[in-house]
Coordinates of C-alpha atoms and ligand atoms in Angstrom, one line a residue:
M1 CA 84.0 97.4 59.5
S2 CA 85.0 93.8 60.0
F3 CA 86.6 93.0 63.3
A4 CA 86.3 89.2 63.4
A5 CA 87.2 86.3 61.2
R6 CA 84.1 85.6 59.1
D7 CA 84.6 81.8 59.3
D8 CA 84.5 82.0 63.1
L9 CA 81.3 84.1 62.9
L10 CA 79.7 81.7 60.5
A11 CA 80.6 78.5 62.3
C12 CA 77.6 78.9 64.7
V13 CA 74.7 76.8 63.4
H14 CA 72.2 78.2 66.0
C15 CA 71.5 74.8 67.5
G16 CA 71.2 76.3 71.0
L17 CA 73.1 73.5 72.7
C18 CA 75.3 76.0 74.5
L19 CA 72.5 78.0 76.0
T20 CA 72.1 76.2 79.4
S21 CA 75.9 76.3 80.0
C22 CA 75.9 80.1 79.8
P23 CA 75.7 81.7 83.3
T24 CA 74.1 84.9 82.1
Y25 CA 71.4 83.0 80.1
L26 CA 70.8 80.8 83.2
E27 CA 70.2 84.0 85.2
L28 CA 68.3 86.2 82.7
G29 CA 66.8 83.7 80.3
L30 CA 67.3 86.2 77.4
E31 CA 68.4 85.2 74.0
A32 CA 70.5 88.4 73.7
D33 CA 72.4 87.3 76.8
S34 CA 73.1 83.8 75.5
P35 CA 76.1 82.7 73.4
R36 CA 73.9 82.2 70.3
G37 CA 72.3 85.6 70.7
R38 CA 75.7 87.4 71.2
I39 CA 77.1 85.6 68.1
H40 CA 74.1 86.9 66.2
L41 CA 74.8 90.4 67.5
M42 CA 78.5 90.2 66.6
R43 CA 77.7 88.9 63.1
A44 CA 75.3 91.8 62.5
L45 CA 77.8 94.3 63.9
D46 CA 80.6 92.9 61.8
G47 CA 78.5 93.0 58.7
G48 CA 77.5 96.6 59.3
E49 CA 73.8 95.7 59.6
L50 CA 73.7 96.8 63.3
E51 CA 74.9 99.9 65.0
P52 CA 76.9 99.4 68.2
S53 CA 74.2 101.1 70.3
A54 CA 74.3 101.2 74.1
E55 CA 71.9 98.3 74.3
V56 CA 74.0 96.1 72.0
I57 CA 77.2 96.9 74.0
H58 CA 75.3 96.1 77.2
H59 CA 74.6 92.6 76.0
L60 CA 78.2 92.1 75.0
D61 CA 79.5 93.6 78.3
A62 CA 77.3 91.2 80.2
C63 CA 79.3 88.3 78.7
L64 CA 81.8 87.0 81.2
G65 CA 84.2 85.6 78.6
C66 CA 84.0 82.3 80.6
R67 CA 84.0 80.1 77.5
A68 CA 81.6 77.6 79.0
C69 CA 79.8 77.8 75.6
E70 CA 82.9 76.6 73.9
T71 CA 83.0 73.5 76.0
A72 CA 79.3 72.9 75.2
C73 CA 79.4 73.7 71.5
P74 CA 79.5 70.6 69.2
S75 CA 80.4 72.8 66.2
G76 CA 83.7 74.0 67.6
V77 CA 82.7 77.7 67.6
R78 CA 85.7 79.7 68.9
Y79 CA 83.5 82.0 71.0
G80 CA 86.3 83.3 73.2
A81 CA 88.2 84.6 70.1
L82 CA 85.0 86.2 68.8
I83 CA 84.2 88.2 71.9
E84 CA 87.8 89.2 72.3
S85 CA 87.8 90.7 68.8
A86 CA 84.4 92.4 69.4
R87 CA 85.5 94.1 72.7
P88 CA 88.1 96.5 71.2
Y89 CA 85.7 97.3 68.4
V90 CA 82.9 98.4 70.7
E91 CA 85.3 100.3 73.0
G92 CA 85.4 103.1 70.5
F93 CA 81.6 103.6 70.7
R94 CA 81.4 104.1 74.4
P95 CA 80.8 107.6 76.0
A96 CA 84.2 109.3 76.4
R97 CA 84.0 109.3 80.2
T98 CA 83.4 105.5 80.3
R99 CA 86.3 105.0 77.9
R100 CA 88.6 107.0 80.1
T101 CA 87.5 105.1 83.3
R102 CA 88.1 101.8 81.6
A103 CA 91.5 102.9 80.2
A104 CA 92.5 104.1 83.7
L105 CA 91.4 100.7 85.2
A106 CA 93.5 98.9 82.6
T107 CA 96.5 101.0 83.5
L108 CA 96.0 100.7 87.2
L109 CA 95.7 96.9 87.2
T110 CA 98.7 96.3 84.9
T111 CA 101.1 98.7 86.5
R112 CA 102.9 97.1 89.5
A113 CA 103.7 100.4 91.4
L114 CA 100.1 101.7 91.0
R115 CA 98.6 98.4 92.0
R116 CA 100.8 98.2 95.1
A117 CA 99.9 101.8 96.1
V118 CA 96.2 101.2 95.7
F119 CA 96.2 98.0 97.8
A120 CA 98.7 99.2 100.4
P121 CA 96.1 100.7 102.7
V122 CA 94.0 97.5 102.8
R123 CA 96.7 94.9 102.9
P124 CA 97.4 95.2 106.7
V125 CA 93.7 94.5 107.5
G126 CA 93.3 91.7 104.9
G127 CA 91.9 88.6 106.5
A128 CA 90.9 90.5 109.7
A129 CA 87.8 89.0 111.3
W130 CA 86.6 92.4 112.6
L131 CA 86.6 93.7 109.0
G132 CA 84.5 90.7 107.9
R133 CA 82.0 91.4 110.7
L134 CA 81.8 95.1 109.7
A135 CA 81.3 94.1 106.0
R136 CA 78.5 91.8 107.0
R137 CA 76.8 94.4 109.3
L138 CA 77.0 97.1 106.6
A139 CA 76.3 94.6 103.8
S140 CA 79.2 96.1 101.9
P141 CA 80.7 94.0 99.2
W142 CA 83.8 96.3 98.9
L143 CA 84.6 95.8 102.6
A144 CA 84.0 92.1 102.1
Y145 CA 86.6 92.1 99.2
A146 CA 89.1 93.8 101.5
A147 CA 88.4 91.3 104.3
A148 CA 88.8 88.5 101.7
L149 CA 92.4 89.5 100.9
P150 CA 95.1 87.3 102.1
R151 CA 96.9 88.5 105.2
A152 CA 100.0 90.6 104.3
G153 CA 103.2 88.8 104.9
S154 CA 106.7 88.3 103.6
S155 CA 106.9 85.6 100.9
R156 CA 110.0 86.7 98.9
L157 CA 110.7 84.5 95.9
P158 CA 114.2 83.4 95.2
L159 CA 115.4 83.8 91.6
V160 CA 116.2 80.1 91.2
L161 CA 115.2 77.1 93.3
E162 CA 117.3 73.9 92.7
P163 CA 115.7 70.5 93.5
R164 CA 117.5 67.8 95.4
G165 CA 119.3 65.5 93.0
A166 CA 119.1 65.7 89.2
A167 CA 116.4 68.1 87.9
R168 CA 113.6 66.5 85.9
G169 CA 113.4 69.8 83.9
T170 CA 113.3 73.5 84.3
A171 CA 110.2 75.6 84.8
V172 CA 109.8 79.4 84.5
L173 CA 107.3 80.6 87.1
V174 CA 104.8 83.3 85.9
T175 CA 104.2 85.5 88.9
G176 CA 101.1 87.3 87.5
C177 CA 99.6 90.7 88.4
V178 CA 97.0 90.1 91.1
A179 CA 98.9 87.0 92.4
D180 CA 102.2 89.0 92.6
T181 CA 100.5 91.8 94.6
L182 CA 98.0 89.9 96.7
F183 CA 98.9 86.2 96.7
P184 CA 102.7 86.1 96.9
R185 CA 102.4 83.1 99.3
T186 CA 100.7 81.1 96.5
N187 CA 103.5 82.0 94.1
L188 CA 106.1 80.8 96.7
N189 CA 104.2 77.6 97.4
T190 CA 104.0 76.9 93.7
A191 CA 107.7 77.2 93.3
L192 CA 108.3 75.0 96.4
L193 CA 105.9 72.3 95.2
L194 CA 107.6 72.3 91.7
R195 CA 111.0 71.9 93.4
H196 CA 109.5 69.1 95.6
A197 CA 108.5 67.4 92.3
G198 CA 112.1 67.5 91.2
V199 CA 111.9 70.6 89.0
R200 CA 114.4 73.4 88.8
V201 CA 112.4 76.7 89.1
V202 CA 113.5 80.0 87.6
V203 CA 111.6 83.2 88.6
P204 CA 112.5 86.1 86.3
P205 CA 112.2 89.3 88.4
A206 CA 110.0 92.3 87.4
Q207 CA 107.6 90.4 85.2
G208 CA 104.8 92.4 83.7
C209 CA 101.1 91.6 83.2
C210 CA 100.3 88.8 80.7
G211 CA 97.7 91.0 79.0
A212 CA 94.6 89.1 80.2
L213 CA 93.1 92.0 82.2
P214 CA 93.4 94.6 79.4
M215 CA 91.9 92.0 77.0
H216 CA 88.8 91.8 79.2
L217 CA 88.6 95.6 79.0
G218 CA 88.9 95.7 75.2
H219 CA 92.4 97.2 75.2
A220 CA 93.9 94.8 72.7
A221 CA 96.8 97.0 71.8
R222 CA 97.9 97.3 75.4
A223 CA 97.4 93.6 75.9
R224 CA 99.6 92.8 72.9
A225 CA 102.4 95.1 74.0
L226 CA 102.3 93.5 77.5
A227 CA 102.2 90.0 76.0
R228 CA 105.2 90.8 73.8
A229 CA 107.3 92.0 76.7
L230 CA 106.3 89.1 78.9
A231 CA 106.9 86.5 76.2
A232 CA 110.5 87.7 75.8
T233 CA 111.1 87.5 79.5
L234 CA 109.6 84.0 79.9
V235 CA 111.3 82.5 76.9
A236 CA 114.8 83.9 77.7
P237 CA 115.8 81.3 80.3
G238 CA 115.2 78.5 77.7
A239 CA 113.2 76.4 80.2
D240 CA 111.2 73.3 79.4
W241 CA 108.0 74.7 80.8
I242 CA 106.4 78.1 81.5
V243 CA 104.1 77.6 84.5
A244 CA 101.2 79.8 85.7
N245 CA 99.1 79.3 88.8
A246 CA 96.3 81.8 87.9
A247 CA 93.9 80.2 85.4
G248 CA 93.2 83.5 83.6
C249 CA 96.9 84.1 82.9
G250 CA 97.5 80.5 81.9
A251 CA 94.7 80.4 79.4
L252 CA 96.0 83.6 77.6
L253 CA 99.6 82.4 77.6
R254 CA 98.5 79.3 75.7
E255 CA 97.0 81.6 73.1
Y256 CA 99.9 83.9 72.6
D257 CA 100.5 82.4 69.2
H258 CA 97.0 83.7 68.2
L259 CA 97.4 87.0 70.0
L260 CA 100.8 87.7 68.4
R261 CA 100.9 85.8 65.1
D262 CA 104.2 85.0 63.5
E263 CA 106.2 86.1 66.6
N264 CA 108.7 83.5 67.8
D265 CA 108.7 84.3 71.5
A266 CA 104.9 84.2 71.5
R267 CA 104.8 80.8 69.7
E268 CA 107.4 79.4 72.1
T269 CA 105.4 80.7 75.2
A270 CA 102.2 79.2 73.9
H271 CA 103.9 75.9 73.2
R272 CA 105.7 75.6 76.6
S273 CA 102.9 76.9 78.9
R274 CA 101.4 74.6 81.5
D275 CA 99.1 75.2 84.5
A276 CA 101.1 74.4 87.7
L277 CA 98.5 71.8 88.8
E278 CA 98.6 70.1 85.4
L279 CA 102.4 69.8 85.4
L280 CA 102.5 68.6 89.0
A281 CA 99.9 65.9 88.2
E282 CA 101.9 64.9 85.1
L283 CA 105.2 64.7 87.0
G284 CA 103.8 63.3 90.3
L285 CA 104.6 64.3 93.8
P286 CA 105.9 62.2 96.7
P287 CA 103.1 61.1 99.1
P288 CA 101.8 64.0 101.2
A289 CA 103.4 64.2 104.6
R290 CA 100.4 65.7 106.5
R291 CA 96.7 65.0 106.9
L292 CA 94.2 67.7 106.0
D293 CA 91.0 66.5 107.6
S294 CA 88.3 68.2 105.5
T295 CA 85.3 67.8 103.3
L296 CA 86.6 69.4 100.2
A297 CA 84.8 70.5 97.0
I298 CA 86.5 71.9 93.9
H299 CA 85.4 75.0 92.0
D300 CA 86.7 74.8 88.4
P301 CA 87.7 78.3 87.3
C302 CA 86.4 79.0 83.8
H303 CA 89.9 79.6 82.3
L304 CA 91.2 76.4 83.8
A305 CA 88.3 74.1 82.9
H306 CA 87.0 75.7 79.7
G307 CA 90.2 77.6 78.7
Q308 CA 92.7 74.9 79.4
G309 CA 90.8 71.6 79.9
V310 CA 92.3 71.1 83.3
R311 CA 89.9 69.4 85.8
A312 CA 90.8 65.8 86.6
Q313 CA 94.4 66.7 87.5
V314 CA 93.2 69.0 90.4
R315 CA 91.0 66.3 91.8
R316 CA 93.7 63.6 91.5
L317 CA 96.3 65.7 93.4
L318 CA 93.9 66.7 96.2
A319 CA 92.4 63.2 96.5
E320 CA 95.9 61.9 97.5
I321 CA 95.9 64.0 100.7
P322 CA 95.1 61.9 103.7
G323 CA 92.0 63.0 105.5
V324 CA 90.5 64.7 102.5
R325 CA 87.0 63.7 101.5
L326 CA 86.1 65.0 98.1
V327 CA 82.5 65.9 97.4
E328 CA 80.8 67.2 94.3
L329 CA 80.1 70.8 93.8
E330 CA 77.0 71.3 91.6
E331 CA 77.8 73.6 88.6
S332 CA 81.5 73.4 89.6
D333 CA 82.5 74.9 86.3
T334 CA 79.9 77.7 86.1
C335 CA 81.5 81.1 86.6
C336 CA 81.4 82.6 90.1
G337 CA 81.2 86.2 88.6
S338 CA 84.8 87.2 89.1
A339 CA 85.9 86.8 85.4
G340 CA 88.9 89.1 85.2
T341 CA 87.6 92.6 85.7
Y342 CA 83.9 91.6 85.5
N343 CA 83.1 92.1 89.2
L344 CA 84.4 95.6 88.9
T345 CA 82.6 96.6 85.6
E346 CA 79.4 94.5 86.0
P347 CA 78.9 94.3 89.8
A348 CA 75.2 93.5 89.7
M349 CA 75.5 90.3 87.6
A350 CA 78.7 89.4 89.3
A351 CA 76.8 89.5 92.7
R352 CA 74.0 87.3 91.3
L353 CA 76.5 84.7 90.1
R354 CA 78.4 84.9 93.4
E355 CA 75.2 84.1 95.2
R356 CA 74.4 81.3 92.9
K357 CA 77.8 79.8 93.5
L358 CA 77.4 80.2 97.3
D359 CA 74.1 78.4 97.2
R360 CA 75.9 75.4 95.6
I361 CA 78.7 75.6 98.1
T362 CA 76.3 75.5 101.0
A363 CA 74.5 72.5 99.5
S364 CA 77.8 70.6 99.0
D365 CA 78.4 70.5 102.8
A366 CA 82.1 71.2 102.1
D367 CA 84.2 73.0 104.7
V368 CA 87.0 73.7 102.2
I369 CA 86.6 74.9 98.6
A370 CA 89.6 74.7 96.3
A371 CA 89.8 77.3 93.5
A372 CA 92.8 77.7 91.3
N373 CA 92.5 81.3 90.4
P374 CA 93.0 84.4 92.6
G375 CA 90.0 86.3 91.3
C376 CA 87.6 83.3 92.0
I377 CA 89.1 83.0 95.5
L378 CA 88.4 86.7 96.3
Q379 CA 85.0 86.6 94.8
M380 CA 83.8 83.5 96.7
R381 CA 85.5 84.5 100.0
A382 CA 83.8 87.9 99.9
G383 CA 80.5 86.2 99.3
A384 CA 81.1 83.8 102.2
I385 CA 82.0 86.7 104.5
L386 CA 78.8 88.6 103.6
R387 CA 76.7 85.4 104.3
G388 CA 78.7 84.5 107.4
L389 CA 79.5 81.0 106.0
A390 CA 82.2 79.1 107.8
V391 CA 84.0 77.8 104.7
R392 CA 87.7 78.1 103.8
I393 CA 88.3 79.0 100.2
E394 CA 91.9 78.3 99.1
H395 CA 94.1 77.8 96.1
P396 CA 94.7 74.1 95.6
L397 CA 98.4 74.8 95.5
D398 CA 98.3 76.3 99.0
L399 CA 96.4 73.2 100.2
L400 CA 99.0 70.9 98.6
A401 CA 101.9 72.9 100.0
E402 CA 100.3 72.5 103.4
A403 CA 99.8 68.7 103.0
H404 CA 103.3 68.2 101.6
G405 CA 104.8 70.3 104.3
V406 CA 106.8 72.4 101.9
G407 CA 105.3 75.8 102.0
L408 CA 103.9 78.6 104.0
S409 CA 100.5 78.2 105.4
Ligands
SF4_501 S1 81.6 83.2 77.4 FE1 80.3 82.6 79.2 S2 78.9 84.3 79.5 FE2 79.8 84.6 77.5 S3 78.3 83.7 76.1 FE3 79.8 82.1 76.5 S4 79.0 81.0 78.3 FE4 77.9 82.9 78.2
SF4_502 S1 77.7 78.5 69.6 FE1 77.7 76.3 69.1 S2 76.3 75.3 70.5 FE2 75.9 77.6 70.6 S3 74.3 77.8 69.1 FE3 76.2 78.2 68.0 S4 76.7 76.2 67.1 FE4 75.1 75.8 68.7

């Protein structure tokens, strides 16, 4: 059974130049856990020369979908598209119980009411120092994730924010799944910063998931249905830009034209999508009003750096804040292990990559880390809590809102 475009599979010339950019290859040193090895497996699966055994599925599951290999590949191999086409295919060969669990996870994460119900008991203790101490004492990553959640608070988003004076354009804000439930303050700060840059901001209510989380879990049909509904919602206001602040959502929105071929709303969404930091850097902000005395390092989320090519814009915006001293973070664009649902489905490798990232953070001497993706923030915060590291890990948009005196801190 063919599940992938043959041309994409054959584009790999086995040069191996991508190997050292692959986080799982760096950790395990195994060909089957490298991009080249996985392409080899997918090619054999697609051609029917290999059965989707548990071992084969294990090597594909271990892939983070981070797309660092795409950045490194001189032959333009579309690795992200390949792994996303392989995931739904192998889903059908998993044991029934595993399939049911993964389907339940996809439903839970993409259904607003279920998500809110699950997180409701932990939201009031999110950010609590005592919970962090308990997590460290018990060495419990799950308690650490709970302690890493932002403190619950009211950050209601208006439906429309008008700028002072003539608008430079209109942006539709994508509120996301995880961000909508756990990071509403970042959504509000994004809207306020855009308004500060002279943009009229429209926030359609009751937005659904963009489809990125079910794509990670191999549920392509659910991802397409969610994407179709969201594209219609985002395109309806006829805005100039569709703006996301979560790297995982933004990367998929830009690929809606591939996900939903020949569908107008999807093509329009892909065409108008921008990351919020990218758009703010393009439009420019007034000089920041406040100092932020800090040694700051930037973690580049995979789906921002490799998926959307946004790196320099983040550095430019943050470097303009008085008091900020930017320092380099080694392997800044190597995955932290969060990767959509990866830290839930592959916790052992996710923990190894989290530790690798924390080693680099410690070596950087930074006291603030900026990371433009909710999943990365939770992953690194949880790790810092477990290690007892005194480092603040924040979305760059929250830092900018603080420096520009426009948002909630
Ligand atoms: S997507 Fe990331 S983890 Fe997967 S093969 Fe490419 S570099 Fe490795
Ligand atoms: S994916 Fe690209 S870099 Fe990696 S082995 Fe194939 S051709 Fe070379």
